Structure formats: structure tokens, C-alpha cells
mmCIF file of C-alpha atoms in Angstrom:
data_model
loop_
_atom_site.group_PDB
_atom_site.id
_atom_site.type_symbol
_atom_site.label_atom_id
_atom_site.label_comp_id
_atom_site.label_asym_id
_atom_site.label_seq_id
_atom_site.Cartn_x
_atom_site.Cartn_y
_atom_site.Cartn_z
ATOM 1 C CA UNK A 389 2.565 11.576 3.186
ATOM 2 C CA UNK A 390 5.810 13.475 3.539
ATOM 3 C CA UNK A 391 7.098 15.571 0.733
ATOM 4 C CA UNK A 392 10.754 16.676 0.443
ATOM 5 C CA UNK A 393 11.913 19.526 -1.793
ATOM 6 C CA UNK A 394 15.412 20.774 -2.387
ATOM 7 C CA UNK A 395 16.512 24.084 -3.880
ATOM 8 C CA UNK A 396 19.593 26.102 -4.272
ATOM 9 C CA UNK A 397 21.679 24.001 -6.819
ATOM 10 C CA UNK A 398 23.425 25.718 -9.646
ATOM 11 C CA UNK A 399 26.616 26.274 -11.592
ATOM 12 C CA UNK A 400 29.633 27.758 -9.744
ATOM 13 C CA UNK A 401 33.368 28.025 -10.319
ATOM 14 C CA UNK A 402 35.877 26.112 -8.343
ATOM 15 C CA UNK A 403 36.498 27.713 -5.031
ATOM 16 C CA UNK A 404 32.950 29.134 -4.911
ATOM 17 C CA UNK A 405 30.173 28.602 -2.521
ATOM 18 C CA UNK A 406 26.485 27.434 -2.711
ATOM 19 C CA UNK A 407 23.781 26.897 -0.095
ATOM 20 C CA UNK A 408 21.251 24.164 -0.577
ATOM 21 C CA UNK A 409 17.940 24.186 1.216
ATOM 22 C CA UNK A 410 15.538 21.282 1.900
ATOM 23 C CA UNK A 411 11.988 21.591 3.280
ATOM 24 C CA UNK A 412 9.814 18.739 4.453
ATOM 25 C CA UNK A 413 6.047 19.160 4.178
ATOM 26 C CA UNK A 414 2.840 17.230 4.375
ATOM 27 C CA UNK A 415 1.634 15.107 7.138
ATOM 28 C CA UNK A 416 4.457 14.952 9.657
ATOM 29 C CA UNK A 417 4.126 13.804 13.274
ATOM 30 C CA UNK A 418 7.840 13.885 13.984
ATOM 31 C CA UNK A 419 10.817 14.727 11.933
ATOM 32 C CA UNK A 420 13.938 12.848 12.871
ATOM 33 C CA UNK A 421 17.399 12.898 11.179
ATOM 34 C CA UNK A 422 17.916 14.848 8.061
ATOM 35 C CA UNK A 423 20.703 14.327 5.479
ATOM 36 C CA UNK A 424 22.237 15.286 2.184
ATOM 37 C CA UNK A 425 23.449 12.724 -0.295
ATOM 38 C CA UNK A 426 24.857 13.153 -3.701
ATOM 39 C CA UNK A 427 25.193 11.066 -6.879
ATOM 40 C CA UNK A 428 27.597 11.841 -9.563
ATOM 41 C CA UNK A 429 27.335 10.334 -13.105
ATOM 42 C CA UNK A 430 28.347 6.706 -13.110
ATOM 43 C CA UNK A 431 28.763 6.547 -9.301
ATOM 44 C CA UNK A 432 26.726 5.329 -6.434
ATOM 45 C CA UNK A 433 24.731 7.731 -4.202
ATOM 46 C CA UNK A 434 26.777 8.683 -1.127
ATOM 47 C CA UNK A 435 26.202 10.434 2.140
ATOM 48 C CA UNK A 436 27.432 13.914 2.274
ATOM 49 C CA UNK A 437 26.300 15.090 5.648
ATOM 50 C CA UNK A 438 23.570 14.250 8.241
ATOM 51 C CA UNK A 439 22.147 15.964 11.257
ATOM 52 C CA UNK A 440 20.057 14.693 14.166
ATOM 53 C CA UNK A 441 17.159 16.392 15.830
ATOM 54 C CA UNK A 442 19.397 17.783 18.512
ATOM 55 C CA UNK A 443 22.064 18.960 16.031
ATOM 56 C CA UNK A 444 24.622 16.252 16.115
ATOM 57 C CA UNK A 445 26.309 16.056 12.705
ATOM 58 C CA UNK A 446 28.473 13.816 10.636
ATOM 59 C CA UNK A 447 30.311 14.391 7.366
ATOM 60 C CA UNK A 448 31.851 12.443 4.560
ATOM 61 C CA UNK A 449 35.600 12.787 4.841
ATOM 62 C CA UNK A 450 35.705 14.467 1.408
ATOM 63 C CA UNK A 451 33.717 17.391 2.498
ATOM 64 C CA UNK A 452 34.894 17.926 6.161
ATOM 65 C CA UNK A 453 35.933 21.441 6.737
ATOM 66 C CA UNK A 454 34.253 22.735 3.524
ATOM 67 C CA UNK A 455 30.562 21.872 4.049
ATOM 68 C CA UNK A 456 28.240 22.656 6.960
ATOM 69 C CA UNK A 457 24.779 21.088 7.610
ATOM 70 C CA UNK A 458 22.235 22.845 9.786
ATOM 71 C CA UNK A 459 18.640 22.610 10.344
ATOM 72 C CA UNK A 460 15.592 24.658 11.458
ATOM 73 C CA UNK A 461 13.307 22.475 13.404
ATOM 74 C CA UNK A 462 10.500 25.054 13.560
ATOM 75 C CA UNK A 463 10.343 25.154 9.729
ATOM 76 C CA UNK A 464 11.187 21.553 8.981
ATOM 77 C CA UNK A 465 14.176 22.616 7.012
ATOM 78 C CA UNK A 466 17.741 21.552 6.540
ATOM 79 C CA UNK A 467 20.539 23.400 4.862
ATOM 80 C CA UNK A 468 23.949 22.482 3.307
ATOM 81 C CA UNK A 469 26.444 25.349 3.141
ATOM 82 C CA UNK A 470 29.115 24.378 0.634
ATOM 83 C CA UNK A 471 32.319 26.311 0.407
ATOM 84 C CA UNK A 472 35.659 25.858 -1.424
ATOM 85 C CA UNK A 473 33.831 23.891 -3.965
ATOM 86 C CA UNK A 474 35.745 21.489 -6.192
ATOM 87 C CA UNK A 475 34.804 20.025 -9.647
ATOM 88 C CA UNK A 476 34.628 16.630 -8.034
ATOM 89 C CA UNK A 477 31.726 17.954 -5.937
ATOM 90 C CA UNK A 478 29.614 18.024 -9.114
ATOM 91 C CA UNK A 479 26.616 15.810 -8.608
ATOM 92 C CA UNK A 480 22.869 15.735 -8.022
ATOM 93 C CA UNK A 481 22.270 16.478 -4.336
ATOM 94 C CA UNK A 482 19.493 14.762 -2.648
ATOM 95 C CA UNK A 483 17.823 15.611 0.733
ATOM 96 C CA UNK A 484 16.658 12.638 2.751
ATOM 97 C CA UNK A 485 14.575 12.880 5.943
ATOM 98 C CA UNK A 486 13.522 10.293 8.360
ATOM 99 C CA UNK A 487 10.022 11.021 9.633
ATOM 100 C CA UNK A 488 7.023 9.636 11.393
ATOM 101 C CA UNK A 489 3.927 10.687 9.503
ATOM 102 C CA UNK A 490 1.277 10.026 12.077
ATOM 103 C CA UNK A 491 1.342 8.807 15.770
ATOM 104 C CA UNK A 492 0.322 5.404 14.417
ATOM 105 C CA UNK A 493 3.146 5.232 11.968
ATOM 106 C CA UNK A 494 6.587 3.883 12.056
ATOM 107 C CA UNK A 495 9.611 5.790 10.890
ATOM 108 C CA UNK A 496 10.177 6.002 7.203
ATOM 109 C CA UNK A 497 12.754 7.634 4.905
ATOM 110 C CA UNK A 498 11.666 10.200 2.430
ATOM 111 C CA UNK A 499 13.672 11.611 -0.537
ATOM 112 C CA UNK A 500 13.504 14.830 -2.674
ATOM 113 C CA UNK A 501 13.940 14.782 -6.484
ATOM 114 C CA UNK A 502 17.357 16.266 -6.154
ATOM 115 C CA UNK A 503 19.098 19.512 -7.282
ATOM 116 C CA UNK A 504 22.031 19.598 -9.639
ATOM 117 C CA UNK A 505 25.313 21.183 -8.435
ATOM 118 C CA UNK A 506 27.964 21.702 -11.092
ATOM 119 C CA UNK A 507 31.375 23.038 -10.261
ATOM 120 C CA UNK A 508 33.478 24.249 -13.234
ATOM 121 C CA UNK A 509 37.274 24.199 -13.123
#
């Protein structure tokens, strides 16, 4: 079983910065893509940023130029550096990893419990 844990959320003023961290642990044969999603109250969960094993990235248009996703393959970690935060960035941020648990397994997606990010105006 693969476990995913996020950290780093909090309350920040508009224009400020936060760095989210995500660690995958447990039985992991291979860790593939990692991504950050967010869900604001009353809205659907949406992709914020994703990164492949070789570092290819993609971002939601709303965060391009403000957020940066990165990963440390040796530590099974992903990060989301968020700058120039806006009140509309307020949401629960979830880390999602695509992983193969054992050499006999197929790829599955695993989610963390989320971390709250609140941006005040």
C-alpha cells in the first residue's frame, strides 16, 4: 500500500508565498507522475500542476508563472512552491501520485488527505 502525506498549508496574505510538500511512503516499486490538485468550496477538484519522473511539468493556466512544481526522486517527494498568492487560490490542496506498489502490480493513483491553503485579501 502506498501512503501519501501533504504538509505546508496555512494562512497567508495575498501576495505571499507558501511551499507545500508531499511524501509517498509504504510499499513502492516505482513512483511515476506526481501532481497537485485543489478543491475550493462548492467547486470540483482541479489539476494545479503535475510532474513526470524525468521532470516534465504542466500547469493550470491560472497558476502559470506563480507556482512551481518539483520533485526529489530519492526521497519520493514532490513540492509546490506558490508565490504571488491570490484569494482565489484558497482551497484544499491534494497530492496525487501514480505508483506501482510491487513488480506484480499495475499502476494505481494514490491521494493524500489534503492540506488547507487560505489566502486572505
